[in-house]
Tab-separated table of C-alpha atoms in Angstrom:
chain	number	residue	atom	x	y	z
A	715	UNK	CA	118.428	77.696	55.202
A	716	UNK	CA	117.483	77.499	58.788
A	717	UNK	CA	113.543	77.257	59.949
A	718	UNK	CA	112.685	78.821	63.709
A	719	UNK	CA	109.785	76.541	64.095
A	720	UNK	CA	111.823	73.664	62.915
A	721	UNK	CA	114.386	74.460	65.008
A	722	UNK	CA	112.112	75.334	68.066
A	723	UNK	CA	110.529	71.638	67.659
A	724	UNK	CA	114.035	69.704	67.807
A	725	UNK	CA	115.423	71.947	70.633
A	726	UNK	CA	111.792	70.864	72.533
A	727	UNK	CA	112.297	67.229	71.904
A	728	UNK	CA	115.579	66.927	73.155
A	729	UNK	CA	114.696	68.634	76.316
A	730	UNK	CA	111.995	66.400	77.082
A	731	UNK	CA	113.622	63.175	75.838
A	732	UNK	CA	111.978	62.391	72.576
A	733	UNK	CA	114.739	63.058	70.450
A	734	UNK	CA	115.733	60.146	67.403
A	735	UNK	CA	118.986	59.465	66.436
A	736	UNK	CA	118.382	62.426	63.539
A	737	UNK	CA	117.792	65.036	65.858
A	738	UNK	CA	121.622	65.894	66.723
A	739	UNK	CA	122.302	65.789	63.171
A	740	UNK	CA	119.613	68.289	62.694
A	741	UNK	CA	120.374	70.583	65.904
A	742	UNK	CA	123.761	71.012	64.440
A	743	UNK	CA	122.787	71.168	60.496
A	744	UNK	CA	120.613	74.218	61.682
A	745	UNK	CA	122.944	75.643	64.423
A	746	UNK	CA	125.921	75.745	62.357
A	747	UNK	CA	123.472	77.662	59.376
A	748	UNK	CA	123.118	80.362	62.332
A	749	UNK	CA	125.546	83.131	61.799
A	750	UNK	CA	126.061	86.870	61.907
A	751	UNK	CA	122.545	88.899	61.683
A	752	UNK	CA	120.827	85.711	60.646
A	753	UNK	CA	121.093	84.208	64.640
A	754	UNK	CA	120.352	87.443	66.113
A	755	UNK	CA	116.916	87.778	63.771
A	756	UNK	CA	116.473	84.054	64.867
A	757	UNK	CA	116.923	85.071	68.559
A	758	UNK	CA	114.241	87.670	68.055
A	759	UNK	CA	112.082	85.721	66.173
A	760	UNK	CA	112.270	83.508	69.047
A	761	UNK	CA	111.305	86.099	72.269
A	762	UNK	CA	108.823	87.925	69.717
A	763	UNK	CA	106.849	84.486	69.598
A	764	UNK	CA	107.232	84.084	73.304
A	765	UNK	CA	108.454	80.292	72.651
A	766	UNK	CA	111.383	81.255	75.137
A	767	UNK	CA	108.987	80.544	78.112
A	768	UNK	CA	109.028	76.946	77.025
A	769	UNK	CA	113.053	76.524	75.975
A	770	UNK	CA	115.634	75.434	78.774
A	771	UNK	CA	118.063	75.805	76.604
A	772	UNK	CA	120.984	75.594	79.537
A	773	UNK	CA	118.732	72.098	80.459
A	774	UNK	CA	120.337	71.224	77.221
A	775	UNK	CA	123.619	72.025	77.131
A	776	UNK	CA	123.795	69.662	80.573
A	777	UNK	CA	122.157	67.163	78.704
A	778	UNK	CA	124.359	64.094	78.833
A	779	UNK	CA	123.645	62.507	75.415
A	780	UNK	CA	125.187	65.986	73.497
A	781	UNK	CA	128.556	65.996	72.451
A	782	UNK	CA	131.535	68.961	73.149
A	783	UNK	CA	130.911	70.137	69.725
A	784	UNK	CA	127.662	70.597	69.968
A	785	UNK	CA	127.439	72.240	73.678
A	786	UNK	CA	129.823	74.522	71.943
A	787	UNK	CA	126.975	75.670	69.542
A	788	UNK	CA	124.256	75.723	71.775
A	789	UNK	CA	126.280	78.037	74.388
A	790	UNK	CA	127.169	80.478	71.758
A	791	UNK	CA	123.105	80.616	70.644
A	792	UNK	CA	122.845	81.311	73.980
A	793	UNK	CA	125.288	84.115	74.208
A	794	UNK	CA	123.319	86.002	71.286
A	795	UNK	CA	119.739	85.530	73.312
A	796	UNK	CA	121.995	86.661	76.421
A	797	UNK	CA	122.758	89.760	74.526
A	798	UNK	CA	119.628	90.505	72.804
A	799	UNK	CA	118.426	90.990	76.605
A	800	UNK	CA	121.701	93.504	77.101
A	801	UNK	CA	120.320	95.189	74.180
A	802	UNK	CA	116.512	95.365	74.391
A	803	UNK	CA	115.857	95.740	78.516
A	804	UNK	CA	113.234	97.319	79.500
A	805	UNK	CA	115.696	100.269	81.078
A	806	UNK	CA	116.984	101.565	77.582
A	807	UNK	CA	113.461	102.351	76.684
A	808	UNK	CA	113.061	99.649	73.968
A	809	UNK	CA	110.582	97.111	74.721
A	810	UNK	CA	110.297	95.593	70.876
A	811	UNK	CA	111.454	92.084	71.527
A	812	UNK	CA	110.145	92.264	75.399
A	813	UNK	CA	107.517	89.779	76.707
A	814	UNK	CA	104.563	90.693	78.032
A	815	UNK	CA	102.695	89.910	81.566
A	816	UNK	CA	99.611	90.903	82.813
A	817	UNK	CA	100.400	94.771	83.654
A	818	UNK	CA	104.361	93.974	84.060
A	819	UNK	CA	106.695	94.319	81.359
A	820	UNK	CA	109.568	91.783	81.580
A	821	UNK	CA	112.635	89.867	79.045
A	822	UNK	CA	112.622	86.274	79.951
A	823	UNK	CA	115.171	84.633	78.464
A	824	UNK	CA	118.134	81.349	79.443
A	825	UNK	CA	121.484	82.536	80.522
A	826	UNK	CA	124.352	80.657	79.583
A	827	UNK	CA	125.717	78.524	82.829
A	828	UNK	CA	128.305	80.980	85.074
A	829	UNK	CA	131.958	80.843	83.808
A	830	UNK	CA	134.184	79.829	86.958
A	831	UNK	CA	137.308	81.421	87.619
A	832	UNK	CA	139.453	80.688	90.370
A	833	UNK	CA	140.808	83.823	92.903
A	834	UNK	CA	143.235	83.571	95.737
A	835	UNK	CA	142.972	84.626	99.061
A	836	UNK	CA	144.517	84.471	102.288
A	837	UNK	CA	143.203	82.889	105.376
A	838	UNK	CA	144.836	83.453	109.127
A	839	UNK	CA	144.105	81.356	112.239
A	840	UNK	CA	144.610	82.667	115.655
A	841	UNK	CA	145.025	81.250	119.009
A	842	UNK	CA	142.735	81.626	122.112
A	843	UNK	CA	144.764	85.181	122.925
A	844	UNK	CA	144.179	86.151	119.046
A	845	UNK	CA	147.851	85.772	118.284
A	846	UNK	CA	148.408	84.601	115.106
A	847	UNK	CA	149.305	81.142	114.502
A	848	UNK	CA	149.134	80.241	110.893
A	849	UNK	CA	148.389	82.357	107.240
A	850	UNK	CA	148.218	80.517	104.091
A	851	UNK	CA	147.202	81.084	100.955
A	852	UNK	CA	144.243	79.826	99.116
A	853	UNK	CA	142.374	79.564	95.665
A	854	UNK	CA	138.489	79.324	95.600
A	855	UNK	CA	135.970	78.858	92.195
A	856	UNK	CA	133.595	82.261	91.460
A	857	UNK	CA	131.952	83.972	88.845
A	858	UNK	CA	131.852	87.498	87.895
A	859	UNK	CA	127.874	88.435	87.127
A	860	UNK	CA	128.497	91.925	85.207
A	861	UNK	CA	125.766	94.804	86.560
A	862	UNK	CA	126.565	97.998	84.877
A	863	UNK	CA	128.820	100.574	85.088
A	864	UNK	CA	131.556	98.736	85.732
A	865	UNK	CA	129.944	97.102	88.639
A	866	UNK	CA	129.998	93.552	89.322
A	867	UNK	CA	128.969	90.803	91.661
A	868	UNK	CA	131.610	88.488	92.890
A	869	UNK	CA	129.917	85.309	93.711
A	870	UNK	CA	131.968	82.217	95.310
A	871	UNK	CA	130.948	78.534	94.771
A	872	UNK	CA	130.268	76.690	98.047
A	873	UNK	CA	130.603	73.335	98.224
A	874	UNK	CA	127.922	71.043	99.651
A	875	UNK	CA	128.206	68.712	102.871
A	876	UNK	CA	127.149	68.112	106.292
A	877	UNK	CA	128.051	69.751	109.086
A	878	UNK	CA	127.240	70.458	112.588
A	879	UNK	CA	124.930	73.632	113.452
A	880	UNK	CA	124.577	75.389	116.557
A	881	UNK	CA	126.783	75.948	120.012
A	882	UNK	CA	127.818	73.430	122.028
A	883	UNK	CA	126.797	74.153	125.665
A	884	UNK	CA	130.705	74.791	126.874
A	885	UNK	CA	131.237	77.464	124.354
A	886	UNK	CA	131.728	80.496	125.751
A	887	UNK	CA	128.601	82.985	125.513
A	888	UNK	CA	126.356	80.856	123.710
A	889	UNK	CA	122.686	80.805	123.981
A	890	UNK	CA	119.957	78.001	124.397
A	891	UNK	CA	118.311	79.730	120.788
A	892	UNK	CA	121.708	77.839	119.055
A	893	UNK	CA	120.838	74.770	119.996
A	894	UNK	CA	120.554	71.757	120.128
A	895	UNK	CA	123.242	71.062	117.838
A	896	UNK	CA	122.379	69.178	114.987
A	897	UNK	CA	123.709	67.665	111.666
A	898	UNK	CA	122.621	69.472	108.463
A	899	UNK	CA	122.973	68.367	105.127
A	900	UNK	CA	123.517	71.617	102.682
A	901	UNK	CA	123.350	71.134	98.990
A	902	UNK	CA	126.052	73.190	97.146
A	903	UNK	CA	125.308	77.004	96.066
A	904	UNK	CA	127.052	80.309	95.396
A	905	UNK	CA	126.989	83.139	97.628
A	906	UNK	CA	128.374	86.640	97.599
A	907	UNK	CA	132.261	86.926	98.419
A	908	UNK	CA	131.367	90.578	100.146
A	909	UNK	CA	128.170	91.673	101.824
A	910	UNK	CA	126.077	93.666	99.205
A	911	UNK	CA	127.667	96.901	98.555
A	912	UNK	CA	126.209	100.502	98.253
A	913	UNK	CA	127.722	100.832	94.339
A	914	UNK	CA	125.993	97.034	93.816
A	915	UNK	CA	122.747	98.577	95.722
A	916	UNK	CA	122.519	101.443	93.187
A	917	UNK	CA	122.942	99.663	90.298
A	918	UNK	CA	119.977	97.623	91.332
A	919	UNK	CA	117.529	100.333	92.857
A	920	UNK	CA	117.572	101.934	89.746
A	921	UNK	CA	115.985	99.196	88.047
A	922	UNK	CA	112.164	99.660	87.242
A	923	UNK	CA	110.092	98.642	90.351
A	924	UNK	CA	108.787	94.791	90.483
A	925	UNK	CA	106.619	95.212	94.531
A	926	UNK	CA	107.841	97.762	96.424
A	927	UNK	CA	110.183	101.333	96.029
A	928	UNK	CA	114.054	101.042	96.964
A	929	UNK	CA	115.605	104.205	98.462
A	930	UNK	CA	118.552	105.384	95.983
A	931	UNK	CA	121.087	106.013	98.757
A	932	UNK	CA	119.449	104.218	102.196
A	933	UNK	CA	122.891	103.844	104.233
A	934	UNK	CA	123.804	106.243	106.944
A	935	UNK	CA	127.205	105.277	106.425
A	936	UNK	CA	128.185	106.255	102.739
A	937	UNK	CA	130.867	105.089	100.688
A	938	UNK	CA	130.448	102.814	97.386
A	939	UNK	CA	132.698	99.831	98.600
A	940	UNK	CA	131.128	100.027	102.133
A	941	UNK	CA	128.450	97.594	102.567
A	942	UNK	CA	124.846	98.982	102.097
A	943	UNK	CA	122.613	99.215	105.204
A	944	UNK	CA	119.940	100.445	106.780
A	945	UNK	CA	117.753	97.987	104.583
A	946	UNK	CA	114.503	96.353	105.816
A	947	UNK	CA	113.832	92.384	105.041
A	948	UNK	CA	111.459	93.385	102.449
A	949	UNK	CA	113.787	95.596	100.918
A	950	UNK	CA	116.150	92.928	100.568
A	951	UNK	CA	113.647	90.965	99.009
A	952	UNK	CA	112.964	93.691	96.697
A	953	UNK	CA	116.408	93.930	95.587
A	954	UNK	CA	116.778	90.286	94.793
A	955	UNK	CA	113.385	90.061	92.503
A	956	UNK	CA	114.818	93.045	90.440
A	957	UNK	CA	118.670	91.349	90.227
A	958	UNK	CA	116.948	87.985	89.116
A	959	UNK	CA	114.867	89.449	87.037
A	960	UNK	CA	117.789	91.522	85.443
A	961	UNK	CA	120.329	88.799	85.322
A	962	UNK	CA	118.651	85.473	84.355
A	963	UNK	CA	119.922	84.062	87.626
A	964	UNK	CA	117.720	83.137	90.384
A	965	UNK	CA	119.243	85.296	93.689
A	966	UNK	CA	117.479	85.102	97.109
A	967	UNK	CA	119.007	85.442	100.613
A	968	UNK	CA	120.495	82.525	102.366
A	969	UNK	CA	118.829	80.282	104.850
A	970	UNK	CA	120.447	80.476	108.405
A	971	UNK	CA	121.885	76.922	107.983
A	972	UNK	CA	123.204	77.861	104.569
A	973	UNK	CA	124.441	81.076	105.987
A	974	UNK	CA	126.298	79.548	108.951
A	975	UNK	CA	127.777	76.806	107.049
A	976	UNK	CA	129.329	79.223	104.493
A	977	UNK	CA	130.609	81.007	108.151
A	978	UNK	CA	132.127	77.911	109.415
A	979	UNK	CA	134.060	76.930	106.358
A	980	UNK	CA	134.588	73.611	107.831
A	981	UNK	CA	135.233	75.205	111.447
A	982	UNK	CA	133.800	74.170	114.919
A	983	UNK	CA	135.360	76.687	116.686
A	984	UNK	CA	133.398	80.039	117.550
A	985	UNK	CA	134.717	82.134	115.010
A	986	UNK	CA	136.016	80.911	111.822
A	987	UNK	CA	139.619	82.243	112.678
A	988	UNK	CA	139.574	80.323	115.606
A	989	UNK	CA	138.520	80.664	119.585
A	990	UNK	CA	138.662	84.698	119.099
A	991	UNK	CA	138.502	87.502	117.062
A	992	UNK	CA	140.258	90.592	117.513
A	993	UNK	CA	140.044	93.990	115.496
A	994	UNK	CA	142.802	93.250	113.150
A	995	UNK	CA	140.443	90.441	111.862
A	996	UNK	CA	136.928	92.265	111.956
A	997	UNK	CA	135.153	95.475	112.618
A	998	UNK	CA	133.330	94.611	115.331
A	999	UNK	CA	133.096	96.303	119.322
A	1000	UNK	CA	135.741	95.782	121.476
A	1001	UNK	CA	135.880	98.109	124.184
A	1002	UNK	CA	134.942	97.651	127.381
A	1003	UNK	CA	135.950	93.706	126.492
A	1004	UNK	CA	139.507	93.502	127.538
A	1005	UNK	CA	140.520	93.543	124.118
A	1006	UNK	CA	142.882	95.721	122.492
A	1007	UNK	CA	141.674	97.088	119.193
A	1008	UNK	CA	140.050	100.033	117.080
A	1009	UNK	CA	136.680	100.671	117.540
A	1010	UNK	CA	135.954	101.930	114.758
A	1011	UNK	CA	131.976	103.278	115.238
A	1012	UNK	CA	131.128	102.373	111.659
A	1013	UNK	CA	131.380	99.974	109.042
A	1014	UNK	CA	134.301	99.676	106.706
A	1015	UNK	CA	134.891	98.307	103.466
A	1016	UNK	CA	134.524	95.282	102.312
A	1017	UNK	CA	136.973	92.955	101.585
A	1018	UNK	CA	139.487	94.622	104.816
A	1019	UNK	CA	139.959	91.628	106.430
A	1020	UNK	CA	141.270	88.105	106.187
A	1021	UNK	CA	138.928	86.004	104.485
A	1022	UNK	CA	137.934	82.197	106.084
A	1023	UNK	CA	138.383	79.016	104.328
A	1024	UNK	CA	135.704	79.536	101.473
A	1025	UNK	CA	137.166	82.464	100.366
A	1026	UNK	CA	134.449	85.129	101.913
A	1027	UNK	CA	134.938	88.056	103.219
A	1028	UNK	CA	133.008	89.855	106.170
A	1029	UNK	CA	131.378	87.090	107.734
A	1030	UNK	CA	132.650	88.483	111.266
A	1031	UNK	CA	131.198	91.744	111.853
A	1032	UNK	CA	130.578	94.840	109.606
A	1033	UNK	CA	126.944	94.119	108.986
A	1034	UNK	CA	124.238	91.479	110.653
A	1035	UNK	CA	122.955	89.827	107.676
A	1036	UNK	CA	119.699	88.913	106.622
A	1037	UNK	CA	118.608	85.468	106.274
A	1038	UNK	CA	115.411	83.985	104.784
A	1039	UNK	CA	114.104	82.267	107.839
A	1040	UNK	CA	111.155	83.083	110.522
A	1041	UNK	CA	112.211	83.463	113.820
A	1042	UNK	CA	112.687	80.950	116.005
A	1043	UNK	CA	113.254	80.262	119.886
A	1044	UNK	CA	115.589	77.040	119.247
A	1045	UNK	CA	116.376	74.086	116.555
A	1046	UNK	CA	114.001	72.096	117.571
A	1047	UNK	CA	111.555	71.003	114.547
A	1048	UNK	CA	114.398	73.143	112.069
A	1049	UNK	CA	114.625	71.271	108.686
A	1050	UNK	CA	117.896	69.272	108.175
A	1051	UNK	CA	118.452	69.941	104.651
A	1052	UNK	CA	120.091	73.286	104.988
A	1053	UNK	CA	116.760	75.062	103.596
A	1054	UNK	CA	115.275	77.768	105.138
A	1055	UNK	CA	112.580	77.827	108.050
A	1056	UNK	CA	109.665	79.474	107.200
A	1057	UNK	CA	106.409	77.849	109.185
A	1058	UNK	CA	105.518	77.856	112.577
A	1059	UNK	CA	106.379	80.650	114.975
A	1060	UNK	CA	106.572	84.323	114.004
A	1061	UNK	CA	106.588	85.590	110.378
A	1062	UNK	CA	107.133	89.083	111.108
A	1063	UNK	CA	110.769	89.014	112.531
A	1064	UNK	CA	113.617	87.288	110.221
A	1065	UNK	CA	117.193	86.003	111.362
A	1066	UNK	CA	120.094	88.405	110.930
A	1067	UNK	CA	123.611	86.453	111.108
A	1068	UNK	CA	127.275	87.400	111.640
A	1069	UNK	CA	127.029	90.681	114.184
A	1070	UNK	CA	128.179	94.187	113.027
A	1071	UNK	CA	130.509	96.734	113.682
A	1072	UNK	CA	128.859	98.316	116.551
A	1073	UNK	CA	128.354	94.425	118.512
A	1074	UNK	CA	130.331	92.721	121.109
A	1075	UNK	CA	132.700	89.978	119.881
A	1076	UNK	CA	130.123	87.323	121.299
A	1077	UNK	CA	127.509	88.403	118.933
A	1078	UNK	CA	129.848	87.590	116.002
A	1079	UNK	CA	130.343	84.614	116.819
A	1080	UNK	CA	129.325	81.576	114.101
A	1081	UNK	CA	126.452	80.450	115.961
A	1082	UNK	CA	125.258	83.578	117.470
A	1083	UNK	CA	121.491	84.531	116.270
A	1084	UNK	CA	119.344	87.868	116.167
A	1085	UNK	CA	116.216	88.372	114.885
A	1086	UNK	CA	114.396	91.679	113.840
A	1087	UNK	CA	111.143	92.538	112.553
A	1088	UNK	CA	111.350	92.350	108.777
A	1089	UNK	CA	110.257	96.320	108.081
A	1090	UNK	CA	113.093	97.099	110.075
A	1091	UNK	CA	115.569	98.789	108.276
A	1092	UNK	CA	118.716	99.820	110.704
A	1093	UNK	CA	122.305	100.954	110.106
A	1094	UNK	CA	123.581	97.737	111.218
A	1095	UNK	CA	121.749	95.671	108.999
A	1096	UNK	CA	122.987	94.686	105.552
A	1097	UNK	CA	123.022	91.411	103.474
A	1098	UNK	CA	125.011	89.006	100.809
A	1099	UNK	CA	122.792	87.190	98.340
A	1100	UNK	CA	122.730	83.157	97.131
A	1101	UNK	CA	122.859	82.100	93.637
A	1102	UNK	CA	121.204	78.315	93.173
């Protein structure tokens, strides 16, 4: 017969290294006892006596000195916890195995680590006219995080490295705010294959309030595949404190160097297709530019166009996207580990990346930068969230 406490102490010893040789034996003795309603009333027992707070139970399953067999276990417990929270948010009205803090009410509980999939995806390169040159096909790793309703968030794993941020003076149309150019060190993440959509945006705004109200249906655009916009900064952050909290998973925004990199996909030239972009790769403003193309005076859905080298979507055009970082005139001073920049300088306007449907190709570019008050909420502004 399995004991919570018991099983509560050996769980807490091998997170924090103090396990014996016995206490595998054990973990698995009282793991494999767990079955059927007797691991969901141990999952409750569990969140009822708030020990979850101090469990990292996805810590463990990492933990190098476990075997396959026993990851295995400790994944599925982790699958029933998962859907206790399914089962008991605060949004279906029961709050009986929810936690309670201060004057919020909130389910804290591990997630099991993201199941990777792999998708494929095109990606085009052009040549300085925007004629096509090359079109191959790719796969990339992501995970599926299920909302509700049949929504879900698409998020593609980015792999770390250094690369090389900013404009170089001889590209065409840059500004002295993208440089110097500088190496930056980014430590791998996941970020959103599409900007954040208006059916993702509802799904989320309809969550109970954590700071501050979310409008229902903000965009002036509407459609439930086109990305959501007119969203402020705070908004934004708004909408990733209620996804985290849902989820598990800890979502922010990007910082610019995080953002770009993802933009680049291992590119140095101005746009990730190559020298140019034209309107058959982005939704962006071309007339008046010499450029023959569609303008087509709103955004469009995501996933239209060719993606880049990571396998994202949209990171030419559509919507300027909110970053994390303070504004600032140059590079100078910026932190070269890819976080984001948040002293000195102004704390009321935020970066926006990637240009939007109603810019000039120049403002698309990789590099480009734009920076708006952070109440500002504007029907070119949208945004694609990070996952840690």
């Amino acid at each position: 017969m399995y004991k919570p406490d018991e099983l509560i102490t050996i769980l807490n010893r091998i997170l924090d290294g103090s396990r014996d040789e016995k206490d595998i034996t054990l973990l698995r003795q009282h793991l494999e006892a767990i079955n059927g309603s007797n691991q969901m009333q141990l999952a409750k027992n569990i969140v009822n006596a708030n020990e979850i707070n101090r469990l990292h139970i996805g810590d463990i399953i990492n933990n190098q000195g476990l075997d396959k067999e026993t990851k295995l276990i400790l994944q599925n417990f982790l699958e029933t916890l998962q859907q206790i929270k399914i089962q008991t948010s605060p949004q279906r009205q029961d709050d009986k195995y929810v936690a309670k803090n201060n004057s919020e009410t909130q389910l804290i509980l591990p997630v099991p680590p993201p199941i990777l999939k792999n998708f494929d995806f095109e990606v085009v390169t052009v040549d300085a006219q925007g004629k096509e040159t090359k079109r191959f096909s790719k796969q990339a790793e992501y995970f599926i995080e299920n909302l509700r309703d049949c929504v879900v968030l698409e998020m593609v794993s980015i792999t770390g490295g250094k690369f090389k941020m900013g404009a170089a003076k001889d590209e065409e149309a840059s500004q002295e705010e993208e440089r110097p150019q500088r190496i930056v060190n980014i430590k791998p993440f996941f970020l959103g294959k599409y900007p954040i959509t208006q059916a993702q945006w509802k799904i989320v705004a309809n969550l109970p309030k954590i700071k501050r109200h979310l409008e229902f249906e903000p965009s002036c655009f509407k459609g439930d595949n086109l990305p959501v916009e007119r969203v402020s900064w705070y908004d934004v952050q708004e909408f990733c404190q209620r996804l985290s909290r849902e989820t598990g998973r800890t979502y922010r925004l990007p910082s610019e160097a995080e953002w770009e990199y993802a933009c680049r996909a291992k590119t140095s030239t101005p746009f990730h297709f190559g020298k140019i972009i034209t309107t058959d790769l982005a939704n962006f403003q071309a007339e008046n530019q010499n450029i023959n193309g569609v303008y087509r005076q709103q955004t469009s859905e995501v996933g239209n166009f060719p993606a880049n080298d990571f396998g994202l979507f949209d990171m030419h055009g559509n919507v300027w996207e909110w970053c994390a970082d303070y504004d600032h005139d140059d590079y100078y001073g910026a932190p070269s580990d890819g976080s984001a920049w948040l002293n000195d300088e102004n704390e009321e306007y935020r970066i926006l990346r990637g240009g939007s449907w109603d810019c000039s190709l120049n403002l698309c570019r990789s590099a480009s930068r734009f920076s708006e008050n952070a109440s500002v909420a504007d029907k070119e502004f949208g945004f694609r969230v990070v996952c840690s």
